[in-house]
Amino acid sequence: MRSLLARAPGAGLAPDPARPVQLWRRPPAELGQAEIRRLADILVARLGEATTRLPEHERLAALAAVGDAFAAFGPVDADALFAADLEPSALAAALPPPPAGLGAGAEALYGRLVRLCCEHAVQYATTLPNFGARTDVELVRRTGELARAVHRLGDRSDGAAHAFEERYARYIAETHGRLQLFGVTFSRSRQEWPLDVAYLGLSVSSEDGLLPGEPELRQTPVRAEQALASADRVLLRGPAGSGKSTLVQWLALTSARQTNGPWSTCVPFVLRLRSFTAAGALPLPEEFLRAAGVPLSAPAGWVEDLLLSGRALVLVDGVDEVPQRLRARTEAWLRSLVSAFPRARYVVTTRPSAVPEDWLAGLGFATQSMMAMEQKDIRAFVERWHAAARAQGQEVDAYEASLLEAVASRRDLARLATNPLMCALLCALNQDRRMHLPRARKELYDAALDMLLVRRDTEREISAVEGVYLTRDEQIALLQRLAYWLIRNGQLEADRDEAVGLVGEWLDSMPQVREQSGAEQVFAHLLIRSGLLLEPAPGSVAFVHRTFQDYLGAKAAVESRDFGVLVRNAHDDTWDDVVRMAVGHARPDERTRLLRGLLRRADKVKGARNRLVLLAAACLEHAPELDPEVASAVLARTAELLPPRGPEQAEQLAGAGELVLDLLPFPEDGLSDLAAAGTIRTAALVGGERALTVIRRFRAETGPKAAYELDEAWARFEARAYAEGVLGGADLGYGVLTVSTAEQLACLGALEQFERLRLVGFPEIPVEVSGRRGLRVLHVVDSPDLTDIGPLAALPRLESLSLHGCPALADLTPLTELELEHLFTLGSPRLRLRVLERLTGLLSLGLGSPGGHRALGELPELPRLTKLWLFEGTESMSLEGLERWPALASLSITGDDQSRDLFAAETPPDLTYLQMFHCHELTPGNLLRFPRLNHLWLADCRLVSTPAALRDLSELATLTLSACGTVDLSGLAGLPGLTVQVYRGTEVLGAHLFPPERIRIL
């Protein structure tokens, strides 16, 4: 029987092959951490005398380092082995070098064990039953890739540039293809997981309306990748831990792989601004690779050619990590890049508090904000984290179930788990503390430090691996001093030698540590074992996440009694979390001193009053004990800032926690729509039953902004409780009700009053929607797998349909059964538009892709059409044939080519509304061809001359400018009845000549 079950003898690459699993176990298709550790134990025992001369702690350190190296590399599977061409030495070269701090003997043992493990791993793979078939497939695939590469090379004039581009793409895919999942294993090395598996797409929202005249199509939260792909220049804002850097990594990976999609022709350049802070100089294009730490030498002019051609994707990460005093320099650098290379694509990330929302709007950047994780995102993250833990051989089913239940039932945990970093912390701590989780943020960090610095090495029986033993308090003392030094110097990275020197100075006051070893060994211990430090590049050191740096730095500031330093720097957004956490670390009398100092400084620092008051309010949540007089003073000053106006102020107020709920106004206080919306948003961000009570007061609001926030808040509460408590008595006016989860879908039966729905992320049209015969308006958003809209034919009253982000959808035939009046399609390139000829009742049409048509004249004639929107994605479609739609009165166009077509038309349409996107050759005089123009909206347009010619448009009532740079309105000041609306990204001259009620700075 045994001979029948025996595996093939393999390729004979290793004498006496070591078996990585027990005999009774079924041979796995890949070698994980447990199998590699078994291999290493067997092989180190075989070395015998070569290891007995080593001290035990060095032998253990070498074994641990081998395990950590393979854990960082990931599972040794067929893909990994074929990537190394089945060459053990190539596989060994792909593993990390020996960690700093190993002795010479341990380092030699590490190298020998790594090589032996690789030999035996390759030998093991060749014994598996499907190895031969898998090898045949790999050979065919590589042959095809080689043939295609030769073909592409023949099509390119510069073979060297093409060859380098492929090398660079492979490098980016390798270096950005893995993601650290905090706490997934007990190893101290940077535990990484394939980004394809670990990446969780989050949502973003924009304050820019897609269609200013159609509020139901505005501010739709969409997946971040989709939103970023729809614009050439994006400013992405999000708080610490919200996933901005991971998203940058994902964009780099997907573009490097050149798979189908919006990034398939782009070459990514990842520029992390934290790396340039110490150097002082921001890189020029020829320095991009060196600045990003890429060890490849590009052909001369390669980067510049990509930027000029528009094939470069410039990913600038971390504006908030640049000291405040240097941000103007950063803006000037970005401005020069965009001016010199306008066709390139740019994504810039920052924390919200670092720069205003319109910081880059004058350069045509669309602003997107990372949204907090909703219940479905938290559940997906928890499930993905535990799946990764299972792949490492851990039994985590009970932990996963308990955490999902706890996050759903405990408001304190739900508030903590709103971003990927905090969610990962909760996952790790839930497992480490046997499902007993802390309740407050400070407790969470304290528990995380205890887990990282003490418990994991203790449970693994690892001690003094680098010849150094440090207690928890000793490690924290050194780490917090390093953190505070970085904060005071406005840095996020330190030179390694400088960090070692600082540790040496601090050891003078720690003789018990100095007696054990020198500064180099102590620093190596912190770097290797603490789990809080990493080397982002050779020769530099940083904390694994800025949140840990701020937490430890705040502790050091409090222990040094540097309250004056904290207050003096509180106006600088990079100190926000440091100040908040310092309040948590401080004693009651120290908190009083700090908060009073913030209030006094709020009255002294010009332009920072509101920010400092809100910072003081946010600090209250971190103060378990506080003088009631001080708390009352902070709340009184906060009440002066109510009601909140705008989402950013609402987010700042919500940072104060539940205390702010008692200060929020009532609808009876005569609030405007904007103020009511800000109040609802603030309560929703705070969360909990008390917040639900506040929102319930506003359920009768029907203003567009308040209705949007009422809808938006549903995702932040338990679906049925919100549906019964708020939505049951609401109608949202002309707003829509968004359904994005199965739990929300189940509540629709009790919400029959809503005739306008937004359906997000569903692979098909649910029966709960198709059976809703009174439905009049439907928006289907972010549904990449949707292919059949046949169920919509059962909706007899449906008059408006929007399809946003449905790339697989091709057939609109079911719509011919309806008397549809409004149709909008965005992100659906496969749609066959000939069916429009059977939708003769259409009044409005929006297109986000040309559907294979080169000109409007190729589309069917629509005799009743009054509104036409051509969104981004239709720039290649000519306006030729526009005259075939005689009733057209409202038009939205994109790009200079379409604007030239419009102005050159022999028979221009009789427009009353015109919106123009990205038209940079706009001559105002051309607009006189539309004498009945009543509303003109210009977004990211550049006027060739002043708009004074618009004085001759006697019926012009509204001029809206968004992201248009500097515009001189002096010549329009005397035009009777004209109202000018100015959005961010536009600076107007002559505004003082207008009556205040006729110029609105929004």
Coordinates of N, CA, C and O in Angstrom, one line a residue, residues 227-367:
A227 N -13.1 55.8 -8.8 CA -13.1 57.3 -8.8 C -11.8 57.8 -9.3 O -11.8 58.8 -10.1
L228 N -10.7 57.2 -8.9 CA -9.4 57.7 -9.3 C -9.2 57.5 -10.8 O -8.5 58.3 -11.5
A229 N -9.7 56.4 -11.3 CA -9.5 56.1 -12.7 C -10.3 57.0 -13.6 O -10.0 57.1 -14.8
S230 N -11.3 57.8 -13.1 CA -12.1 58.6 -13.9 C -11.6 60.0 -14.1 O -12.2 60.9 -14.7
A231 N -10.4 60.3 -13.4 CA -9.8 61.7 -13.5 C -8.3 61.6 -13.7 O -7.7 60.6 -13.2
D232 N -7.8 62.5 -14.4 CA -6.3 62.5 -14.7 C -5.5 63.1 -13.5 O -4.3 62.8 -13.3
R233 N -6.2 63.9 -12.7 CA -5.5 64.5 -11.5 C -6.4 64.4 -10.3 O -7.5 64.9 -10.3
V234 N -5.9 63.8 -9.2 CA -6.8 63.6 -8.0 C -6.0 63.9 -6.8 O -4.8 63.5 -6.6
L235 N -6.6 64.7 -5.9 CA -6.1 64.9 -4.5 C -7.0 64.0 -3.6 O -8.2 64.2 -3.5
L236 N -6.3 63.0 -3.0 CA -7.0 62.0 -2.2 C -6.8 62.4 -0.7 O -5.6 62.3 -0.3
R237 N -7.8 62.7 0.0 CA -7.7 63.0 1.4 C -8.3 61.9 2.3 O -9.3 61.3 2.0
G238 N -7.6 61.7 3.4 CA -8.1 60.6 4.3 C -7.3 60.7 5.6 O -6.1 61.0 5.6
P239 N -7.9 60.3 6.8 CA -7.2 60.4 8.0 C -6.2 59.3 8.2 O -6.1 58.4 7.3
A240 N -5.4 59.3 9.3 CA -4.4 58.3 9.5 C -5.0 56.9 9.5 O -6.1 56.7 10.1
G241 N -4.3 56.0 8.8 CA -4.8 54.6 8.8 C -5.9 54.3 7.9 O -6.5 53.2 7.9
S242 N -6.4 55.3 7.1 CA -7.6 55.0 6.3 C -7.3 54.3 5.0 O -8.2 53.9 4.3
G243 N -6.0 54.0 4.7 CA -5.7 53.2 3.5 C -5.1 53.9 2.3 O -5.1 53.4 1.2
K244 N -4.7 55.2 2.5 CA -4.2 56.0 1.4 C -3.0 55.4 0.8 O -2.9 55.2 -0.5
S245 N -2.0 55.0 1.6 CA -0.8 54.5 1.1 C -1.0 53.1 0.5 O -0.3 52.8 -0.6
T246 N -1.9 52.3 1.0 CA -2.2 51.0 0.4 C -2.8 51.2 -0.9 O -2.6 50.4 -1.9
L247 N -3.7 52.2 -1.1 CA -4.3 52.4 -2.4 C -3.2 52.9 -3.4 O -3.3 52.4 -4.5
V248 N -2.3 53.7 -3.0 CA -1.2 54.1 -3.9 C -0.4 52.8 -4.3 O -0.1 52.6 -5.5
Q249 N -0.2 51.9 -3.4 CA 0.5 50.7 -3.7 C -0.3 49.8 -4.7 O 0.2 49.2 -5.6
W250 N -1.6 49.8 -4.5 CA -2.5 49.1 -5.4 C -2.5 49.7 -6.8 O -2.4 48.9 -7.8
L251 N -2.5 51.0 -6.9 CA -2.5 51.6 -8.2 C -1.1 51.3 -8.9 O -1.1 51.1 -10.1
A252 N -0.1 51.4 -8.2 CA 1.2 51.1 -8.8 C 1.3 49.6 -9.3 O 1.8 49.4 -10.4
L253 N 0.7 48.7 -8.5 CA 0.8 47.3 -8.9 C -0.1 47.1 -10.1 O 0.4 46.4 -11.1
T254 N -1.3 47.6 -10.2 CA -2.2 47.3 -11.3 C -1.7 48.0 -12.6 O -1.8 47.4 -13.7
S255 N -1.1 49.1 -12.5 CA -0.5 49.7 -13.7 C 0.7 49.0 -14.2 O 1.0 48.9 -15.4
A256 N 1.6 48.6 -13.2 CA 2.8 47.9 -13.6 C 2.4 46.5 -14.3 O 3.1 46.1 -15.2
R257 N 1.4 45.9 -13.9 CA 1.0 44.6 -14.5 C 0.4 44.8 -15.9 O 0.3 43.9 -16.7
Q258 N -0.1 46.1 -16.2 CA -0.6 46.4 -17.5 C -1.7 45.5 -17.9 O -1.8 45.0 -19.0
T259 N -2.6 45.2 -16.9 CA -3.8 44.4 -17.2 C -4.8 45.4 -17.8 O -4.7 46.6 -17.8
N260 N -5.9 44.8 -18.3 CA -7.0 45.7 -18.9 C -7.5 46.6 -17.8 O -7.8 46.2 -16.7
G261 N -7.7 47.8 -18.2 CA -8.3 48.8 -17.3 C -7.7 50.2 -17.5 O -6.9 50.4 -18.5
P262 N -8.1 51.2 -16.7 CA -7.7 52.5 -17.0 C -6.2 52.8 -16.8 O -5.7 53.8 -17.3
W263 N -5.5 51.9 -16.1 CA -4.1 52.1 -15.9 C -3.2 51.2 -16.8 O -2.0 51.2 -16.6
S264 N -3.8 50.5 -17.7 CA -3.0 49.5 -18.4 C -1.9 50.1 -19.3 O -1.0 49.3 -19.6
T265 N -2.0 51.3 -19.7 CA -0.9 51.9 -20.5 C 0.0 52.8 -19.7 O 0.9 53.4 -20.3
C266 N -0.2 52.9 -18.4 CA 0.6 53.8 -17.6 C 1.8 53.1 -16.9 O 1.7 51.9 -16.6
V267 N 2.8 53.9 -16.7 CA 4.0 53.4 -16.0 C 4.0 54.2 -14.7 O 4.0 55.4 -14.7
P268 N 4.0 53.5 -13.5 CA 3.8 54.2 -12.2 C 5.2 54.7 -11.7 O 6.2 54.0 -11.8
F269 N 5.1 55.8 -11.0 CA 6.3 56.3 -10.2 C 5.8 56.7 -8.8 O 4.9 57.6 -8.7
V270 N 6.2 55.9 -7.8 CA 5.7 56.1 -6.4 C 6.7 57.0 -5.7 O 7.9 56.6 -5.5
L271 N 6.3 58.2 -5.3 CA 7.1 59.2 -4.7 C 6.5 59.4 -3.3 O 5.5 60.1 -3.1
R272 N 7.2 58.9 -2.3 CA 6.7 59.1 -0.9 C 7.4 60.3 -0.3 O 8.6 60.3 -0.1
L273 N 6.6 61.3 0.0 CA 7.2 62.6 0.3 C 8.0 62.5 1.6 O 8.9 63.4 1.8
R274 N 7.7 61.6 2.5 CA 8.4 61.5 3.7 C 9.9 61.2 3.5 O 10.8 61.6 4.3
S275 N 10.3 60.6 2.3 CA 11.6 60.3 2.0 C 12.4 61.5 1.6 O 13.7 61.5 1.6
F276 N 11.7 62.6 1.3 CA 12.4 63.8 0.8 C 12.5 64.9 1.8 O 13.1 65.9 1.6
T277 N 11.9 64.7 3.0 CA 11.8 65.7 4.0 C 13.2 66.1 4.5 O 13.6 67.2 4.6
A278 N 14.0 65.0 4.8 CA 15.3 65.3 5.4 C 16.3 65.8 4.3 O 17.1 66.7 4.6
A279 N 16.1 65.3 3.1 CA 17.0 65.7 2.0 C 16.8 67.2 1.6 O 17.7 67.9 1.2
G280 N 15.5 67.6 1.7 CA 15.2 69.0 1.5 C 14.9 69.3 0.0 O 14.2 70.3 -0.3
A281 N 15.3 68.5 -0.9 CA 15.1 68.7 -2.3 C 14.1 67.7 -2.9 O 14.2 66.5 -2.6
L282 N 13.1 68.2 -3.7 CA 12.1 67.4 -4.3 C 12.7 67.0 -5.7 O 13.3 67.8 -6.4
P283 N 12.4 65.7 -6.1 CA 13.1 65.2 -7.3 C 12.6 65.7 -8.6 O 11.4 66.0 -8.8
L284 N 13.5 65.9 -9.5 CA 13.2 66.2 -10.9 C 12.9 64.8 -11.6 O 13.2 63.8 -11.1
P285 N 12.3 64.9 -12.8 CA 11.9 63.6 -13.4 C 13.1 62.6 -13.6 O 12.9 61.4 -13.3
E286 N 14.2 63.1 -13.9 CA 15.3 62.2 -14.1 C 15.8 61.6 -12.8 O 16.6 60.6 -12.8
E287 N 15.3 62.1 -11.7 CA 15.7 61.6 -10.3 C 14.6 60.7 -9.7 O 14.7 60.3 -8.6
F288 N 13.5 60.5 -10.4 CA 12.3 59.8 -9.9 C 12.7 58.4 -9.4 O 12.3 58.0 -8.3
L289 N 13.5 57.7 -10.2 CA 13.8 56.3 -9.8 C 14.7 56.3 -8.6 O 14.5 55.5 -7.6
R290 N 15.8 57.1 -8.6 CA 16.7 57.1 -7.5 C 16.0 57.6 -6.2 O 16.1 57.0 -5.1
A291 N 15.1 58.6 -6.3 CA 14.4 59.1 -5.2 C 13.4 58.1 -4.6 O 13.2 58.1 -3.4
A292 N 12.9 57.2 -5.4 CA 12.0 56.2 -5.0 C 12.7 54.9 -4.5 O 12.1 53.9 -4.1
G293 N 14.1 54.9 -4.5 CA 14.8 53.8 -4.1 C 14.9 52.7 -5.1 O 15.1 51.5 -4.7
V294 N 14.6 52.9 -6.4 CA 14.7 51.9 -7.4 C 16.1 51.6 -7.8 O 16.7 52.6 -8.3
P295 N 16.6 50.4 -7.7 CA 18.0 50.2 -8.0 C 18.2 49.8 -9.5 O 19.0 48.9 -9.8
L296 N 17.5 50.5 -10.4 CA 17.7 50.3 -11.8 C 18.1 51.6 -12.5 O 17.6 52.7 -12.0
S297 N 18.8 51.5 -13.5 CA 19.2 52.7 -14.3 C 18.5 52.8 -15.6 O 18.6 52.0 -16.4
A298 N 17.7 53.9 -15.7 CA 16.8 54.0 -16.9 C 17.7 54.6 -18.1 O 18.6 55.4 -17.8
P299 N 17.3 54.3 -19.3 CA 17.9 55.0 -20.4 C 17.7 56.5 -20.3 O 16.7 57.0 -19.8
A300 N 18.6 57.2 -20.9 CA 18.5 58.7 -20.8 C 17.2 59.2 -21.4 O 16.7 58.8 -22.5
G301 N 16.5 60.1 -20.7 CA 15.2 60.7 -21.1 C 14.0 59.8 -21.0 O 12.9 60.2 -21.4
W302 N 14.1 58.6 -20.5 CA 13.0 57.6 -20.4 C 11.9 58.2 -19.6 O 10.7 58.2 -20.1
V303 N 12.1 58.6 -18.4 CA 11.1 59.1 -17.6 C 10.4 60.4 -18.2 O 9.2 60.5 -18.2
E304 N 11.2 61.3 -18.7 CA 10.6 62.5 -19.3 C 9.7 62.2 -20.5 O 8.7 62.8 -20.7
D305 N 10.2 61.2 -21.3 CA 9.3 60.8 -22.5 C 8.0 60.3 -22.0 O 6.9 60.6 -22.7
L306 N 8.0 59.5 -21.0 CA 6.7 58.9 -20.5 C 5.8 60.1 -20.0 O 4.6 60.1 -20.2
L307 N 6.4 61.0 -19.2 CA 5.6 62.2 -18.7 C 5.0 63.0 -19.9 O 3.9 63.4 -19.9
L308 N 5.8 63.2 -20.9 CA 5.4 64.0 -22.0 C 4.3 63.3 -22.8 O 3.3 64.0 -23.3
S309 N 4.4 62.0 -22.9 CA 3.4 61.2 -23.7 C 2.1 61.0 -23.0 O 1.1 60.6 -23.6
G310 N 2.1 61.2 -21.7 CA 0.9 61.0 -20.9 C 0.8 59.6 -20.4 O -0.3 59.2 -19.8
R311 N 1.8 58.8 -20.5 CA 1.8 57.4 -20.1 C 2.3 57.2 -18.6 O 2.3 56.2 -18.1
A312 N 2.7 58.3 -18.0 CA 3.3 58.3 -16.7 C 2.1 58.5 -15.6 O 1.3 59.3 -15.8
L313 N 2.1 57.7 -14.6 CA 1.2 57.8 -13.5 C 2.1 58.2 -12.3 O 2.8 57.4 -11.7
V314 N 2.0 59.4 -11.9 CA 2.8 60.0 -10.8 C 2.0 59.9 -9.5 O 1.0 60.6 -9.3
L315 N 2.5 59.0 -8.6 CA 1.8 58.8 -7.3 C 2.6 59.5 -6.2 O 3.6 59.0 -5.8
V316 N 2.0 60.6 -5.7 CA 2.7 61.4 -4.7 C 2.0 61.1 -3.3 O 0.9 61.6 -3.1
D317 N 2.7 60.4 -2.4 CA 2.1 60.0 -1.2 C 2.5 60.8 0.0 O 3.7 60.9 0.3
G318 N 1.6 61.3 0.8 CA 1.9 61.9 2.1 C 2.2 63.3 2.1 O 3.3 63.7 2.7
V319 N 1.4 64.2 1.6 CA 1.6 65.7 1.8 C 1.7 66.0 3.3 O 2.5 66.9 3.7
D320 N 0.9 65.4 4.1 CA 0.8 65.7 5.5 C 2.1 65.3 6.2 O 2.4 65.8 7.3
E321 N 3.0 64.5 5.5 CA 4.2 64.1 6.1 C 5.3 65.1 5.8 O 6.5 64.9 6.2
V322 N 5.0 66.1 5.1 CA 5.9 67.2 4.9 C 5.7 68.3 5.9 O 4.5 68.6 6.2
P323 N 6.7 68.8 6.6 CA 6.5 69.8 7.6 C 5.8 71.0 7.0 O 5.9 71.3 5.8
Q324 N 5.0 71.6 7.9 CA 4.1 72.7 7.4 C 4.8 73.8 6.7 O 4.3 74.3 5.7
R325 N 6.0 74.1 7.2 CA 6.8 75.2 6.6 C 7.2 74.9 5.2 O 7.6 75.8 4.4
L326 N 7.2 73.6 4.8 CA 7.7 73.2 3.4 C 6.6 72.9 2.5 O 6.9 72.5 1.3
R327 N 5.3 73.0 2.9 CA 4.2 72.6 2.0 C 4.1 73.6 0.8 O 3.6 73.2 -0.3
A328 N 4.4 74.8 1.0 CA 4.4 75.8 -0.2 C 5.4 75.3 -1.2 O 5.1 75.4 -2.4
R329 N 6.5 74.9 -0.8 CA 7.5 74.4 -1.7 C 7.0 73.1 -2.4 O 7.2 72.9 -3.6
T330 N 6.3 72.3 -1.7 CA 5.8 71.1 -2.3 C 4.7 71.4 -3.4 O 4.7 70.8 -4.4
E331 N 3.9 72.4 -3.0 CA 2.9 72.9 -4.0 C 3.5 73.4 -5.3 O 3.1 73.1 -6.4
A332 N 4.6 74.2 -5.1 CA 5.3 74.8 -6.2 C 5.9 73.7 -7.1 O 5.9 73.7 -8.3
W333 N 6.4 72.6 -6.4 CA 7.0 71.5 -7.2 C 6.0 70.8 -8.0 O 6.2 70.5 -9.2
L334 N 4.8 70.5 -7.4 CA 3.7 69.9 -8.1 C 3.2 70.8 -9.3 O 2.9 70.3 -10.4
R335 N 3.1 72.1 -9.0 CA 2.7 73.0 -10.0 C 3.7 73.0 -11.2 O 3.2 73.0 -12.4
S336 N 5.0 72.9 -10.9 CA 5.9 72.9 -12.0 C 5.8 71.6 -12.8 O 6.0 71.6 -14.1
L337 N 5.6 70.5 -12.1 CA 5.5 69.2 -12.8 C 4.2 69.2 -13.7 O 4.3 68.8 -14.9
V338 N 3.1 69.7 -13.2 CA 1.9 69.7 -14.0 C 2.0 70.6 -15.2 O 1.6 70.3 -16.3
S339 N 2.7 71.8 -15.0 CA 2.9 72.7 -16.1 C 3.8 72.1 -17.2 O 3.5 72.3 -18.4
A340 N 4.8 71.5 -16.7 CA 5.8 70.9 -17.7 C 5.2 69.7 -18.4 O 5.5 69.4 -19.6
F341 N 4.4 68.9 -17.6 CA 3.9 67.6 -18.2 C 2.4 67.5 -17.9 O 2.0 66.7 -17.1
P342 N 1.6 68.3 -18.6 CA 0.2 68.3 -18.4 C -0.5 67.0 -18.8 O -1.7 66.8 -18.3
R343 N 0.0 66.2 -19.6 CA -0.7 65.0 -20.1 C -0.5 63.8 -19.1 O -1.2 62.8 -19.2
A344 N 0.5 63.9 -18.2 CA 0.7 62.8 -17.2 C -0.5 62.7 -16.3 O -1.3 63.7 -16.1
R345 N -0.6 61.6 -15.6 CA -1.7 61.4 -14.6 C -1.1 61.6 -13.2 O 0.1 61.1 -13.0
Y346 N -1.8 62.2 -12.3 CA -1.3 62.5 -11.0 C -2.3 62.1 -9.9 O -3.5 62.4 -10.0
V347 N -1.8 61.4 -8.9 CA -2.6 61.1 -7.7 C -1.8 61.6 -6.5 O -0.6 61.2 -6.3
V348 N -2.3 62.5 -5.6 CA -1.6 63.0 -4.5 C -2.5 62.7 -3.2 O -3.7 62.9 -3.2
T349 N -1.8 62.2 -2.2 CA -2.6 61.8 -1.0 C -2.1 62.7 0.2 O -1.0 63.2 0.3
T350 N -3.1 62.9 1.1 CA -2.8 63.7 2.3 C -3.8 63.5 3.4 O -4.9 63.0 3.1
R351 N -3.5 63.8 4.6 CA -4.5 63.8 5.7 C -5.3 65.1 5.5 O -4.8 66.1 5.0
P352 N -6.6 65.1 5.8 CA -7.5 66.2 5.6 C -7.0 67.5 6.2 O -7.2 68.6 5.6
S353 N -6.5 67.4 7.4 CA -6.1 68.6 8.1 C -4.9 69.3 7.6 O -4.6 70.4 8.0
A354 N -4.1 68.6 6.7 CA -2.8 69.2 6.3 C -3.0 70.3 5.3 O -2.3 71.3 5.3
V355 N -4.0 70.2 4.4 CA -4.2 71.2 3.3 C -5.7 71.4 3.1 O -6.4 70.5 3.4
P356 N -6.1 72.6 2.7 CA -7.5 72.8 2.4 C -8.0 72.0 1.2 O -7.1 71.5 0.4
E357 N -9.3 71.8 1.1 CA -9.8 70.9 0.0 C -9.5 71.4 -1.3 O -9.4 70.6 -2.3
D358 N -9.4 72.7 -1.5 CA -9.1 73.3 -2.8 C -7.6 73.5 -3.1 O -7.3 74.3 -3.9
W359 N -6.8 72.8 -2.3 CA -5.3 73.1 -2.4 C -4.8 73.0 -3.8 O -4.0 73.8 -4.2
L360 N -5.2 72.0 -4.6 CA -4.7 71.9 -5.9 C -5.8 72.0 -7.0 O -5.6 71.7 -8.1
A361 N -6.9 72.5 -6.6 CA -8.0 72.7 -7.5 C -7.7 73.6 -8.7 O -8.1 73.4 -9.8
G362 N -6.8 74.6 -8.4 CA -6.4 75.5 -9.5 C -5.6 74.8 -10.6 O -5.5 75.3 -11.7
L363 N -5.1 73.6 -10.3 CA -4.3 72.8 -11.3 C -5.2 71.7 -11.9 O -4.7 70.9 -12.6
G364 N -6.5 71.8 -11.6 CA -7.4 70.8 -12.2 C -7.5 69.5 -11.4 O -7.9 68.5 -12.0
F365 N -7.1 69.5 -10.2 CA -7.2 68.3 -9.4 C -8.6 68.1 -8.8 O -9.1 69.1 -8.2
A366 N -9.2 67.0 -9.0 CA -10.4 66.6 -8.4 C -10.1 66.1 -7.0 O -9.2 65.4 -6.8
T367 N -10.9 66.6 -6.0 CA -10.7 66.2 -4.6 C -11.6 65.0 -4.2 O -12.8 65.1 -4.4

